[in-house]
Amino acid sequence: MRQRLAVGNWKMHGSLPENQVLLSKIVAAAGSLSRALAVVCVPFPFLAQAQSLLAGSKVAWGAQNVSQYPKGAFTGEVSAGMLREQGCRYVIVGHSERRQMFGEDDVTVALKAQAVLAEKMVPIICVGETLPQRDQGVTEEVVGRQLGVVADRLGEEGLRASVLAYEPVWAIGTGKTATPAQAQAVHACLRSLLASRSNSVAAAMPILYGGSVKASNAPELFDMPDVDGGLIGGAALIAEEFIAICRAANG
Ligand code: PEP
C-alpha cells in the first residue's frame, strides 16, 4: 500500500506565536492518523521551532526549497545538509512559484532533488501545467517533460525515494480546484510514465494533488485511485482545515 500524505506548504507565512498554536493543534490531531502522515513544510527560520515542537510527534517537517549545491559561496542559499541537521524529512522542489518567479528550470529542479536525496531526505517534486497549456491540450506533454528530466537524473533508485506532486498552476491559490476526474487523469498519466521506467517505482510512488485543496473537496480528490494525498497551501495555515484534510488523506 502506498504512503498517504498531507503536506502543508506554508509558503512565506507564519510567526513564532502563530506557529506554536497551529503546530500544537496538528500534533494533537495527528495522534489518531493511522495511515496518512502529516507533514509541514515551513519557512527556513521556523525549522528550529518545528524541530523543537514536533520531535517525537507523529508530524514530520520539511522545507520548501533547497540549494542544488552542497556548500560554498552562494549568498542567501541553504544546503540540503543544513536542512538535514534541522531534522527535515521532506523538501519541496520545483514548486511552480519557484519555477515562475525565481526562474528554476527542469534541470535545476532535478539537481535540487538529487541534493535532497544525497542527504537522505525525500524530495517532493512538483510538476504542473499553466492554464494556456491546459487550454492548448498539452498538459500531459508538459508534466511528462518535467518528470522526464528529473527521472533521467535521479534514476530508478532516486525515484524510489521520492514523492511526486501534481499541481496545476491554474489551481494554486486561485480557489479553482481540478475536478477529481481531471486530477486522476494526470495522476494516471504520471504513473504510467513512471511505469515505463519501473513498474515497482510506479506502483509505490505517492503522487499528491495540490491546488486549492480544502476540507470540503479533499475527500473526493483523495478518493481517486492514483491520488495519494495532497500538497496544501492556504488551507494548511488553518488548523481545523488542515486537520480535516489530514483525516481525508487517512481515508
Ligand atoms: C501550494 O502552494 O502548493 C498550493 C497547492 O497552494 P493552495 O493550496 O493555496 O492552492
Short mmCIF file of N, CA and C in Angstrom, two decimals, residues 123-207:
data_model
loop_
_atom_site.label_atom_id
_atom_site.label_comp_id
_atom_site.label_asym_id
_atom_site.label_seq_id
_atom_site.Cartn_x
_atom_site.Cartn_y
_atom_site.Cartn_z
N PRO A 123 12.61 14.25 -1.57
CA PRO A 123 12.14 15.41 -2.35
C PRO A 123 10.68 15.23 -2.74
N ILE A 124 9.90 16.29 -2.59
CA ILE A 124 8.53 16.30 -3.10
C ILE A 124 8.61 17.11 -4.39
N ILE A 125 8.59 16.41 -5.50
CA ILE A 125 8.88 17.02 -6.81
C ILE A 125 7.57 17.48 -7.45
N CYS A 126 7.46 18.80 -7.67
CA CYS A 126 6.21 19.36 -8.19
C CYS A 126 6.27 19.49 -9.70
N VAL A 127 5.17 19.11 -10.33
CA VAL A 127 5.00 19.32 -11.77
C VAL A 127 3.59 19.87 -11.99
N GLY A 128 3.42 20.55 -13.11
CA GLY A 128 2.07 21.05 -13.39
C GLY A 128 2.06 22.00 -14.55
N GLU A 129 0.91 22.08 -15.19
CA GLU A 129 0.77 22.92 -16.38
C GLU A 129 0.10 24.25 -16.06
N THR A 130 0.33 25.25 -16.91
CA THR A 130 -0.37 26.53 -16.78
C THR A 130 -1.74 26.42 -17.46
N LEU A 131 -2.55 27.44 -17.28
CA LEU A 131 -3.87 27.41 -17.92
C LEU A 131 -3.76 27.43 -19.46
N PRO A 132 -2.90 28.30 -20.04
CA PRO A 132 -2.79 28.24 -21.50
C PRO A 132 -2.34 26.86 -21.99
N GLN A 133 -1.47 26.22 -21.26
CA GLN A 133 -1.02 24.88 -21.67
C GLN A 133 -2.18 23.89 -21.61
N ARG A 134 -2.98 23.98 -20.55
CA ARG A 134 -4.15 23.07 -20.47
C ARG A 134 -5.09 23.35 -21.64
N ASP A 135 -5.33 24.65 -21.89
CA ASP A 135 -6.25 25.01 -22.98
C ASP A 135 -5.74 24.53 -24.34
N GLN A 136 -4.40 24.50 -24.48
CA GLN A 136 -3.82 24.02 -25.76
C GLN A 136 -3.80 22.48 -25.83
N GLY A 137 -4.18 21.83 -24.74
CA GLY A 137 -4.21 20.36 -24.74
C GLY A 137 -2.85 19.72 -24.59
N VAL A 138 -1.89 20.46 -23.98
CA VAL A 138 -0.54 19.90 -23.86
C VAL A 138 -0.17 19.56 -22.41
N THR A 139 -1.18 19.39 -21.56
CA THR A 139 -0.91 19.10 -20.14
C THR A 139 0.01 17.89 -19.98
N GLU A 140 -0.33 16.78 -20.64
CA GLU A 140 0.45 15.55 -20.43
C GLU A 140 1.87 15.70 -20.97
N GLU A 141 1.98 16.44 -22.06
CA GLU A 141 3.31 16.69 -22.63
C GLU A 141 4.17 17.50 -21.64
N VAL A 142 3.56 18.53 -21.03
CA VAL A 142 4.30 19.40 -20.10
C VAL A 142 4.73 18.63 -18.85
N VAL A 143 3.78 17.94 -18.22
CA VAL A 143 4.17 17.23 -16.99
C VAL A 143 5.10 16.06 -17.32
N GLY A 144 4.94 15.49 -18.50
CA GLY A 144 5.83 14.40 -18.93
C GLY A 144 7.26 14.90 -19.10
N ARG A 145 7.40 16.09 -19.66
CA ARG A 145 8.74 16.65 -19.82
C ARG A 145 9.34 16.98 -18.45
N GLN A 146 8.54 17.60 -17.59
CA GLN A 146 9.05 17.97 -16.25
C GLN A 146 9.49 16.72 -15.49
N LEU A 147 8.66 15.69 -15.53
CA LEU A 147 9.01 14.45 -14.84
C LEU A 147 10.21 13.78 -15.50
N GLY A 148 10.23 13.79 -16.81
CA GLY A 148 11.29 13.08 -17.55
C GLY A 148 12.69 13.60 -17.21
N VAL A 149 12.83 14.91 -17.13
CA VAL A 149 14.16 15.48 -16.84
C VAL A 149 14.62 15.04 -15.44
N VAL A 150 13.70 15.09 -14.49
CA VAL A 150 14.05 14.67 -13.12
C VAL A 150 14.35 13.17 -13.08
N ALA A 151 13.50 12.40 -13.75
CA ALA A 151 13.65 10.94 -13.70
C ALA A 151 14.96 10.50 -14.34
N ASP A 152 15.35 11.15 -15.44
CA ASP A 152 16.62 10.79 -16.09
C ASP A 152 17.78 10.98 -15.12
N ARG A 153 17.70 12.06 -14.34
CA ARG A 153 18.82 12.37 -13.45
C ARG A 153 18.80 11.52 -12.18
N LEU A 154 17.61 11.27 -11.65
CA LEU A 154 17.54 10.52 -10.37
C LEU A 154 17.70 9.02 -10.57
N GLY A 155 17.28 8.53 -11.73
CA GLY A 155 17.33 7.09 -11.95
C GLY A 155 16.31 6.38 -11.07
N GLU A 156 16.24 5.07 -11.25
CA GLU A 156 15.22 4.28 -10.55
C GLU A 156 15.37 4.39 -9.03
N GLU A 157 16.60 4.34 -8.57
CA GLU A 157 16.84 4.35 -7.12
C GLU A 157 16.39 5.68 -6.50
N GLY A 158 16.71 6.78 -7.18
CA GLY A 158 16.31 8.09 -6.68
C GLY A 158 14.81 8.27 -6.71
N LEU A 159 14.19 7.81 -7.78
CA LEU A 159 12.72 7.93 -7.89
C LEU A 159 12.04 7.15 -6.77
N ARG A 160 12.61 6.01 -6.45
CA ARG A 160 12.01 5.14 -5.43
C ARG A 160 11.94 5.85 -4.07
N ALA A 161 12.82 6.82 -3.86
CA ALA A 161 12.87 7.51 -2.57
C ALA A 161 12.23 8.90 -2.65
N SER A 162 11.46 9.15 -3.70
CA SER A 162 10.88 10.49 -3.92
C SER A 162 9.36 10.44 -3.87
N VAL A 163 8.78 11.63 -3.76
CA VAL A 163 7.33 11.82 -3.85
C VAL A 163 7.08 12.79 -4.98
N LEU A 164 5.99 12.57 -5.70
CA LEU A 164 5.64 13.45 -6.82
C LEU A 164 4.40 14.25 -6.41
N ALA A 165 4.32 15.50 -6.86
CA ALA A 165 3.10 16.28 -6.61
C ALA A 165 2.65 16.90 -7.92
N TYR A 166 1.40 16.60 -8.30
CA TYR A 166 0.81 17.25 -9.48
C TYR A 166 0.08 18.50 -9.01
N GLU A 167 0.56 19.64 -9.46
CA GLU A 167 -0.04 20.90 -9.05
C GLU A 167 -0.32 21.75 -10.29
N PRO A 168 -1.55 21.67 -10.82
CA PRO A 168 -1.87 22.54 -11.95
C PRO A 168 -1.71 24.00 -11.53
N VAL A 169 -0.92 24.74 -12.29
CA VAL A 169 -0.58 26.11 -11.87
C VAL A 169 -1.85 26.96 -11.73
N TRP A 170 -2.83 26.70 -12.59
CA TRP A 170 -4.06 27.48 -12.59
C TRP A 170 -4.92 27.21 -11.35
N ALA A 171 -4.57 26.19 -10.58
CA ALA A 171 -5.37 25.85 -9.40
C ALA A 171 -4.70 26.30 -8.11
N ILE A 172 -3.46 26.80 -8.19
CA ILE A 172 -2.72 27.12 -6.96
C ILE A 172 -3.10 28.51 -6.46
N GLY A 173 -3.69 28.53 -5.29
CA GLY A 173 -4.04 29.79 -4.64
C GLY A 173 -5.14 30.55 -5.35
N THR A 174 -5.85 29.90 -6.26
CA THR A 174 -6.87 30.59 -7.05
C THR A 174 -8.28 30.25 -6.60
N GLY A 175 -8.40 29.21 -5.77
CA GLY A 175 -9.72 28.74 -5.40
C GLY A 175 -10.31 27.81 -6.45
N LYS A 176 -9.63 27.69 -7.61
CA LYS A 176 -10.12 26.76 -8.66
C LYS A 176 -9.43 25.42 -8.46
N THR A 177 -10.18 24.40 -8.17
CA THR A 177 -9.57 23.09 -7.97
C THR A 177 -9.79 22.24 -9.22
N ALA A 178 -8.83 21.41 -9.55
CA ALA A 178 -9.08 20.43 -10.61
C ALA A 178 -10.21 19.52 -10.12
N THR A 179 -11.03 19.07 -11.04
CA THR A 179 -12.06 18.11 -10.62
C THR A 179 -11.33 16.80 -10.28
N PRO A 180 -11.97 15.96 -9.49
CA PRO A 180 -11.33 14.66 -9.20
C PRO A 180 -10.96 13.93 -10.49
N ALA A 181 -11.82 14.01 -11.51
CA ALA A 181 -11.53 13.30 -12.77
C ALA A 181 -10.32 13.92 -13.47
N GLN A 182 -10.21 15.25 -13.45
CA GLN A 182 -9.04 15.91 -14.08
C GLN A 182 -7.76 15.51 -13.34
N ALA A 183 -7.83 15.53 -12.02
CA ALA A 183 -6.64 15.16 -11.24
C ALA A 183 -6.26 13.70 -11.53
N GLN A 184 -7.25 12.83 -11.48
CA GLN A 184 -6.99 11.40 -11.69
C GLN A 184 -6.36 11.16 -13.07
N ALA A 185 -6.84 11.87 -14.08
CA ALA A 185 -6.32 11.64 -15.44
C ALA A 185 -4.82 11.96 -15.49
N VAL A 186 -4.42 13.06 -14.87
CA VAL A 186 -2.99 13.43 -14.92
C VAL A 186 -2.17 12.51 -14.01
N HIS A 187 -2.72 12.17 -12.85
CA HIS A 187 -2.00 11.25 -11.96
C HIS A 187 -1.77 9.90 -12.64
N ALA A 188 -2.80 9.42 -13.36
CA ALA A 188 -2.67 8.13 -14.05
C ALA A 188 -1.61 8.24 -15.15
N CYS A 189 -1.58 9.38 -15.81
CA CYS A 189 -0.57 9.60 -16.86
C CYS A 189 0.83 9.58 -16.24
N LEU A 190 0.99 10.28 -15.11
CA LEU A 190 2.30 10.31 -14.46
C LEU A 190 2.70 8.90 -14.01
N ARG A 191 1.73 8.16 -13.49
CA ARG A 191 2.07 6.81 -13.02
C ARG A 191 2.46 5.92 -14.21
N SER A 192 1.82 6.12 -15.35
CA SER A 192 2.19 5.26 -16.48
C SER A 192 3.56 5.67 -17.03
N LEU A 193 3.88 6.96 -16.95
CA LEU A 193 5.24 7.37 -17.35
C LEU A 193 6.29 6.75 -16.42
N LEU A 194 5.96 6.71 -15.14
CA LEU A 194 6.89 6.06 -14.19
C LEU A 194 7.00 4.58 -14.50
N ALA A 195 5.87 3.96 -14.86
CA ALA A 195 5.87 2.52 -15.14
C ALA A 195 6.73 2.19 -16.35
N SER A 196 6.86 3.16 -17.28
CA SER A 196 7.69 2.88 -18.45
C SER A 196 9.16 2.80 -18.04
N ARG A 197 9.49 3.29 -16.84
CA ARG A 197 10.86 3.18 -16.32
C ARG A 197 10.98 2.02 -15.34
N SER A 198 9.97 1.88 -14.48
CA SER A 198 9.99 0.81 -13.48
C SER A 198 8.59 0.59 -12.94
N ASN A 199 8.09 -0.61 -13.11
CA ASN A 199 6.74 -0.91 -12.60
C ASN A 199 6.68 -0.79 -11.09
N SER A 200 7.74 -1.22 -10.42
CA SER A 200 7.67 -1.20 -8.96
C SER A 200 7.73 0.23 -8.43
N VAL A 201 8.50 1.10 -9.10
CA VAL A 201 8.52 2.51 -8.68
C VAL A 201 7.14 3.11 -8.89
N ALA A 202 6.55 2.85 -10.05
CA ALA A 202 5.23 3.41 -10.36
C ALA A 202 4.19 2.96 -9.34
N ALA A 203 4.27 1.71 -8.94
CA ALA A 203 3.27 1.19 -8.01
C ALA A 203 3.44 1.77 -6.61
N ALA A 204 4.69 2.11 -6.25
CA ALA A 204 4.95 2.52 -4.86
C ALA A 204 4.97 4.04 -4.66
N MET A 205 5.17 4.81 -5.74
CA MET A 205 5.40 6.24 -5.51
C MET A 205 4.12 7.00 -5.16
N PRO A 206 4.11 7.71 -4.02
CA PRO A 206 2.96 8.56 -3.72
C PRO A 206 2.91 9.73 -4.71
N ILE A 207 1.74 9.97 -5.28
CA ILE A 207 1.54 11.14 -6.14
C ILE A 207 0.46 11.99 -5.48
#
